[in-house]
mmCIF file of C-alpha atoms in Angstrom:
data_model
loop_
_atom_site.group_PDB
_atom_site.id
_atom_site.type_symbol
_atom_site.label_atom_id
_atom_site.label_comp_id
_atom_site.label_asym_id
_atom_site.label_seq_id
_atom_site.Cartn_x
_atom_site.Cartn_y
_atom_site.Cartn_z
ATOM 1 C CA LYS H 1 145.913 113.974 118.529
ATOM 2 C CA THR H 2 144.015 112.925 121.415
ATOM 3 C CA GLU H 3 145.308 111.006 124.006
ATOM 4 C CA GLY H 4 143.097 109.300 127.082
ATOM 5 C CA GLU H 5 143.349 106.895 129.879
ATOM 6 C CA ASN H 6 140.476 104.970 131.687
ATOM 7 C CA ILE H 7 140.772 103.059 134.944
ATOM 8 C CA ARG H 8 138.467 101.235 136.424
ATOM 9 C CA GLU H 9 138.701 98.774 139.613
ATOM 10 C CA SER H 10 136.237 95.745 140.397
ATOM 11 C CA VAL H 11 135.547 93.861 142.977
ATOM 12 C CA ILE H 12 133.913 90.134 142.706
ATOM 13 C CA ASP H 13 133.665 87.686 145.570
ATOM 14 C CA GLY H 14 136.212 89.801 147.432
ATOM 15 C CA ALA H 15 138.893 89.716 144.761
ATOM 16 C CA ALA H 16 139.854 92.856 142.990
ATOM 17 C CA THR H 17 140.815 93.529 139.243
ATOM 18 C CA TYR H 18 141.891 96.458 137.289
ATOM 19 C CA LEU H 19 140.905 97.207 134.181
ATOM 20 C CA THR H 20 143.030 100.048 132.388
ATOM 21 C CA GLN H 21 142.056 101.662 128.383
ATOM 22 C CA LEU H 22 144.660 103.461 126.717
ATOM 23 C CA ASP H 23 143.484 105.737 123.784
ATOM 24 C CA ASN H 24 145.920 107.319 121.176
ATOM 25 C CA ASN H 25 144.293 108.776 118.081
ATOM 26 C CA ILE H 26 145.548 110.912 115.238
ATOM 27 C CA GLY H 27 142.719 112.815 113.152
ATOM 28 C CA LYS H 28 142.799 114.763 110.332
ATOM 29 C CA TRP H 29 140.033 117.288 108.640
ATOM 30 C CA GLY H 30 139.943 119.682 105.721
ATOM 31 C CA GLY H 31 136.919 120.503 102.859
ATOM 32 C CA GLY H 32 136.265 123.722 100.826
ATOM 33 C CA ARG H 33 133.239 125.235 99.094
ATOM 34 C CA TYR H 34 132.956 127.349 95.557
ATOM 35 C CA SER H 35 129.730 128.843 94.375
ATOM 36 C CA GLY H 36 129.016 130.959 91.073
ATOM 37 C CA THR H 37 125.811 132.693 89.798
ATOM 38 C CA PHE H 38 124.343 133.603 86.495
ATOM 39 C CA ASP H 39 121.394 136.370 85.809
ATOM 40 C CA TYR H 40 119.896 137.616 82.899
ATOM 41 C CA ASP H 41 117.005 140.070 82.020
ATOM 42 C CA PHE H 42 115.384 139.551 78.751
ATOM 43 C CA ASP H 43 113.559 142.667 79.449
ATOM 44 C CA LYS H 44 112.708 144.648 81.812
ATOM 45 C CA LYS H 45 110.136 142.361 83.429
ATOM 46 C CA THR H 46 111.736 139.009 82.599
ATOM 47 C CA ASN H 47 114.658 138.007 84.530
ATOM 48 C CA PHE H 48 116.130 134.315 85.219
ATOM 49 C CA SER H 49 118.856 133.327 87.020
ATOM 50 C CA ILE H 50 120.990 130.080 88.004
ATOM 51 C CA GLN H 51 123.542 129.579 90.922
ATOM 52 C CA TYR H 52 125.792 126.662 91.273
ATOM 53 C CA SER H 53 127.512 125.799 94.425
ATOM 54 C CA ALA H 54 129.917 122.810 95.525
ATOM 55 C CA ARG H 55 131.153 121.643 98.866
ATOM 56 C CA VAL H 56 133.807 118.718 99.580
ATOM 57 C CA SER H 57 135.016 117.503 103.003
ATOM 58 C CA GLY H 58 137.057 114.930 104.120
ATOM 59 C CA ASN H 59 138.121 113.738 107.578
ATOM 60 C CA GLY H 60 140.027 110.889 108.866
ATOM 61 C CA GLY H 61 141.787 109.255 111.680
ATOM 62 C CA GLU H 62 143.611 106.336 113.114
ATOM 63 C CA GLY H 63 144.893 105.237 116.413
ATOM 64 C CA ASP H 64 144.944 102.372 118.710
ATOM 65 C CA GLN H 65 143.488 101.421 121.983
ATOM 66 C CA VAL H 66 145.631 99.130 124.680
ATOM 67 C CA THR H 67 143.077 97.520 127.011
ATOM 68 C CA THR H 68 144.894 95.483 130.003
ATOM 69 C CA LEU H 69 143.129 93.688 132.564
ATOM 70 C CA LEU H 70 145.136 92.825 136.093
ATOM 71 C CA ASP H 71 144.734 90.554 139.253
ATOM 72 C CA ALA H 72 144.766 92.303 142.809
ATOM 73 C CA ASN H 73 149.028 91.295 142.722
ATOM 74 C CA ARG H 74 148.864 93.184 139.310
ATOM 75 C CA ALA H 75 149.308 90.544 137.357
ATOM 76 C CA LEU H 76 148.631 90.485 133.663
ATOM 77 C CA ILE H 77 145.332 88.353 132.897
ATOM 78 C CA PHE H 78 144.528 90.022 129.821
ATOM 79 C CA GLU H 79 146.000 92.299 127.120
ATOM 80 C CA ASN H 80 144.546 93.612 123.609
ATOM 81 C CA VAL H 81 145.570 95.929 120.973
ATOM 82 C CA ARG H 82 142.921 97.391 118.529
ATOM 83 C CA TYR H 83 143.903 99.490 115.718
ATOM 84 C CA ILE H 84 141.446 101.566 113.728
ATOM 85 C CA ASP H 85 142.159 103.657 110.355
ATOM 86 C CA GLN H 86 139.323 105.185 109.110
ATOM 87 C CA THR H 87 138.504 107.675 106.486
ATOM 88 C CA SER H 88 135.464 109.880 105.494
ATOM 89 C CA LYS H 89 134.863 111.682 102.230
ATOM 90 C CA SER H 90 131.627 113.759 100.825
ATOM 91 C CA ASN H 91 131.070 116.107 98.258
ATOM 92 C CA SER H 92 127.940 117.963 97.363
ATOM 93 C CA ASN H 93 126.427 120.097 94.352
ATOM 94 C CA ASP H 94 123.213 122.226 94.462
ATOM 95 C CA ILE H 95 121.717 124.156 91.371
ATOM 96 C CA ASP H 96 119.159 126.900 91.951
ATOM 97 C CA PHE H 97 117.070 128.170 88.810
ATOM 98 C CA THR H 98 114.970 130.967 89.157
ATOM 99 C CA PHE H 99 112.639 132.548 86.221
ATOM 100 C CA THR H 100 110.427 135.676 86.725
ATOM 101 C CA LYS H 101 107.997 136.824 84.390
ATOM 102 C CA ARG H 102 106.104 140.312 85.390
ATOM 103 C CA TYR H 103 103.246 142.154 83.215
ATOM 104 C CA GLU H 104 102.080 145.580 82.552
ATOM 105 C CA ASN H 105 99.569 144.872 85.632
ATOM 106 C CA PRO H 106 102.300 144.953 88.716
ATOM 107 C CA ILE H 107 99.766 142.341 90.333
ATOM 108 C CA GLN H 108 99.984 139.663 87.588
ATOM 109 C CA GLU H 109 103.495 137.560 87.799
ATOM 110 C CA LEU H 110 104.555 134.184 86.903
ATOM 111 C CA ILE H 111 107.578 132.548 89.471
ATOM 112 C CA ILE H 112 109.009 129.265 88.356
ATOM 113 C CA LEU H 113 111.755 127.503 91.028
ATOM 114 C CA ALA H 114 113.815 124.411 90.500
ATOM 115 C CA GLN H 115 116.643 123.228 92.688
ATOM 116 C CA LEU H 116 118.838 120.198 92.236
ATOM 117 C CA SER H 117 120.612 118.659 94.976
ATOM 118 C CA LEU H 118 123.399 115.823 95.150
ATOM 119 C CA ASN H 119 125.490 114.400 98.136
ATOM 120 C CA ASN H 120 127.482 111.933 98.066
ATOM 121 C CA ARG H 121 129.295 110.061 101.073
ATOM 122 C CA ASN H 122 132.126 107.494 101.390
ATOM 123 C CA ASP H 123 132.983 105.976 104.484
ATOM 124 C CA TYR H 124 135.987 103.422 105.021
ATOM 125 C CA PHE H 125 137.381 101.627 108.276
ATOM 126 C CA ILE H 126 140.084 99.033 108.667
ATOM 127 C CA ALA H 127 140.939 97.262 112.049
ATOM 128 C CA GLN H 128 143.889 94.838 113.586
ATOM 129 C CA GLN H 129 143.707 92.951 116.588
ATOM 130 C CA ASN H 130 146.842 92.458 118.215
ATOM 131 C CA ASN H 131 148.599 93.674 114.942
ATOM 132 C CA ILE H 132 146.349 90.966 113.026
ATOM 133 C CA ALA H 133 143.906 91.742 110.288
ATOM 134 C CA ALA H 134 140.305 91.645 111.841
ATOM 135 C CA ASP H 135 137.467 93.309 110.116
ATOM 136 C CA SER H 136 137.049 96.529 107.470
ATOM 137 C CA SER H 137 134.131 97.886 106.085
ATOM 138 C CA GLU H 138 132.625 100.398 103.213
ATOM 139 C CA ASN H 139 129.535 102.518 103.378
ATOM 140 C CA GLN H 140 128.864 104.644 100.151
ATOM 141 C CA GLY H 141 125.714 106.663 100.017
ATOM 142 C CA LEU H 142 123.968 109.178 97.852
ATOM 143 C CA ASP H 143 121.010 111.397 98.265
ATOM 144 C CA ARG H 144 119.291 113.382 95.679
ATOM 145 C CA GLU H 145 116.556 115.703 95.760
ATOM 146 C CA LEU H 146 114.693 117.571 92.856
ATOM 147 C CA ASN H 147 112.604 120.263 94.092
ATOM 148 C CA PHE H 148 110.226 122.440 91.470
ATOM 149 C CA LYS H 149 107.712 125.075 92.369
ATOM 150 C CA VAL H 150 104.947 127.242 89.817
ATOM 151 C CA ASP H 151 103.175 130.273 90.990
ATOM 152 C CA TYR H 152 101.083 132.221 89.049
ATOM 153 C CA VAL H 153 98.638 135.248 89.995
ATOM 154 C CA GLN H 154 96.169 136.474 87.818
ATOM 155 C CA PRO H 155 94.046 139.497 88.167
ATOM 156 C CA LEU H 156 90.486 139.468 87.476
ATOM 157 C CA GLY H 157 89.339 143.230 87.512
ATOM 158 C CA ASP H 158 90.487 145.729 90.251
ATOM 159 C CA LYS H 159 89.320 143.753 93.039
ATOM 160 C CA VAL H 160 89.849 140.006 92.510
ATOM 161 C CA LYS H 161 92.617 138.035 92.261
ATOM 162 C CA TRP H 162 93.281 134.356 91.074
ATOM 163 C CA GLU H 163 96.811 132.554 92.640
ATOM 164 C CA PHE H 164 97.240 128.881 91.580
ATOM 165 C CA GLY H 165 100.278 126.581 91.112
ATOM 166 C CA GLY H 166 101.911 123.698 92.367
ATOM 167 C CA LYS H 167 105.173 122.028 93.353
ATOM 168 C CA GLY H 168 106.802 118.481 93.121
ATOM 169 C CA ILE H 169 109.723 116.949 95.085
ATOM 170 C CA LEU H 170 111.503 113.822 94.309
ATOM 171 C CA ARG H 171 114.007 112.676 97.016
ATOM 172 C CA SER H 172 115.856 109.269 96.658
ATOM 173 C CA ALA H 173 118.526 107.948 99.173
ATOM 174 C CA THR H 174 120.737 104.897 99.229
ATOM 175 C CA SER H 175 123.261 103.535 101.399
ATOM 176 C CA ASP H 176 124.952 100.280 100.658
ATOM 177 C CA GLY H 177 126.998 99.312 103.743
ATOM 178 C CA ARG H 178 129.740 96.331 103.620
ATOM 179 C CA PHE H 179 131.625 94.798 106.411
ATOM 180 C CA TYR H 180 134.148 92.371 105.418
ATOM 181 C CA SER H 181 135.822 90.052 108.456
ATOM 182 C CA PHE H 182 139.294 88.856 107.538
ATOM 183 C CA ASN H 183 139.413 84.945 107.586
ATOM 184 C CA GLY H 184 143.364 84.262 107.529
ATOM 185 C CA THR H 185 144.037 84.724 104.049
ATOM 186 C CA ASN H 186 141.713 87.935 103.000
ATOM 187 C CA TYR H 187 138.884 90.284 103.231
ATOM 188 C CA ALA H 188 135.566 88.256 102.905
ATOM 189 C CA LEU H 189 132.076 89.899 102.549
ATOM 190 C CA ASN H 190 130.100 89.581 106.352
ATOM 191 C CA ASN H 191 126.345 89.585 105.076
ATOM 192 C CA LEU H 192 125.005 89.419 108.695
ATOM 193 C CA ARG H 193 126.785 92.640 109.608
ATOM 194 C CA SER H 194 126.271 94.240 105.877
ATOM 195 C CA ASN H 195 123.458 96.271 104.911
ATOM 196 C CA PHE H 196 121.335 98.136 102.205
ATOM 197 C CA LEU H 197 118.841 100.779 102.031
ATOM 198 C CA ASP H 198 116.721 102.183 98.995
ATOM 199 C CA TYR H 199 114.458 104.887 99.894
ATOM 200 C CA ASP H 200 112.297 107.023 97.832
ATOM 201 C CA GLN H 201 109.642 110.132 98.936
ATOM 202 C CA ASN H 202 107.860 111.717 96.014
ATOM 203 C CA VAL H 203 105.530 114.513 96.940
ATOM 204 C CA ALA H 204 103.090 116.219 94.560
ATOM 205 C CA ALA H 205 100.937 119.342 95.248
ATOM 206 C CA GLY H 206 98.360 121.910 93.615
ATOM 207 C CA TYR H 207 96.601 124.714 94.850
ATOM 208 C CA SER H 208 94.098 127.449 93.954
ATOM 209 C CA SER H 209 92.759 130.356 95.530
ATOM 210 C CA PHE H 210 90.691 133.736 95.371
ATOM 211 C CA THR H 211 91.121 136.784 96.918
ATOM 212 C CA PHE H 212 88.647 139.234 97.102
ATOM 213 C CA GLU H 213 88.828 142.834 98.351
ATOM 214 C CA LEU H 214 86.286 144.448 100.176
ATOM 215 C CA PRO H 215 86.346 148.169 101.430
ATOM 216 C CA LYS H 216 88.165 149.445 104.491
ATOM 217 C CA LYS H 217 90.928 147.218 103.899
ATOM 218 C CA TRP H 218 88.922 144.107 104.082
ATOM 219 C CA GLY H 219 89.338 141.053 101.793
ATOM 220 C CA ILE H 220 88.101 137.410 101.760
ATOM 221 C CA GLN H 221 90.327 134.520 100.415
ATOM 222 C CA ALA H 222 88.805 130.947 99.575
ATOM 223 C CA GLY H 223 90.816 128.271 98.106
ATOM 224 C CA MET H 224 91.790 124.242 98.192
ATOM 225 C CA ARG H 225 95.073 122.709 98.118
ATOM 226 C CA TYR H 226 95.871 119.171 97.315
ATOM 227 C CA GLU H 227 99.561 117.298 98.525
ATOM 228 C CA LYS H 228 100.070 113.579 98.537
ATOM 229 C CA THR H 229 103.353 111.602 99.349
ATOM 230 C CA MET H 230 104.647 108.487 98.260
ATOM 231 C CA ILE H 231 107.084 106.526 99.720
ATOM 232 C CA SER H 232 109.098 103.296 98.813
ATOM 233 C CA ALA H 233 112.057 101.463 100.348
ATOM 234 C CA GLN H 234 114.015 98.280 99.954
ATOM 235 C CA PHE H 235 116.192 96.826 102.261
ATOM 236 C CA LYS H 236 118.481 94.021 102.059
ATOM 237 C CA GLU H 237 116.114 91.693 104.089
ATOM 238 C CA THR H 238 113.043 93.186 102.598
ATOM 239 C CA ALA H 239 112.381 93.820 98.735
ATOM 240 C CA ASP H 240 109.489 95.756 99.346
ATOM 241 C CA ALA H 241 108.682 97.646 102.696
ATOM 242 C CA GLU H 242 105.142 98.528 103.341
ATOM 243 C CA ILE H 243 104.949 102.262 104.006
ATOM 244 C CA PRO H 244 101.819 104.006 103.652
ATOM 245 C CA ASN H 245 101.330 106.705 101.391
ATOM 246 C CA TYR H 246 99.617 109.678 102.396
#
């Protein structure tokens, strides 16, 4: 629970006014997390594991703000009471996958990694003005991300090894914020204060390199890498925003 008071005195053309704001709010928070892991060995050189974790959380609060304006004689000029009740809920899920393959040659190795993440968030609030319904809003958002990566090392004789691999990232985020105004009978959607976002970002990359072992612990490594990022976004007022790839 939080309480606050703010008093401000203003003087305009020799006339003083006194503005007072009183806040009274009650907040609540809660959440939890759990996870699990599964490992399996096909043989002494081949292993894979899966790990899952999840988190849930919620918080909210309600309270009012009383605003009063007094003149120099402490007579009431204006009074307003605004009450807000808001709630925020979120949950996230993550899955990690790892596959490892080793060979007779200890340098030779294959590793495959993948991760999937989902994050869901919902925010709500409703407000009253002087005990009369005023406005409300809801914002539903979802973030998704998929990562995968492959790395392989191949020895070419005793002094040379070849490394190559690739990765990909698929990201997306959506947010649907809707604002409602009370029209005296019910809550009607206010398009001017509502918004929408649909965002996608995809990354693709690959690499290849050679390492040459030289005498006296020296070595030479040469290779190349390519990466491209592709982005698209849509807003309420813009169907296809112009965002350059790179």
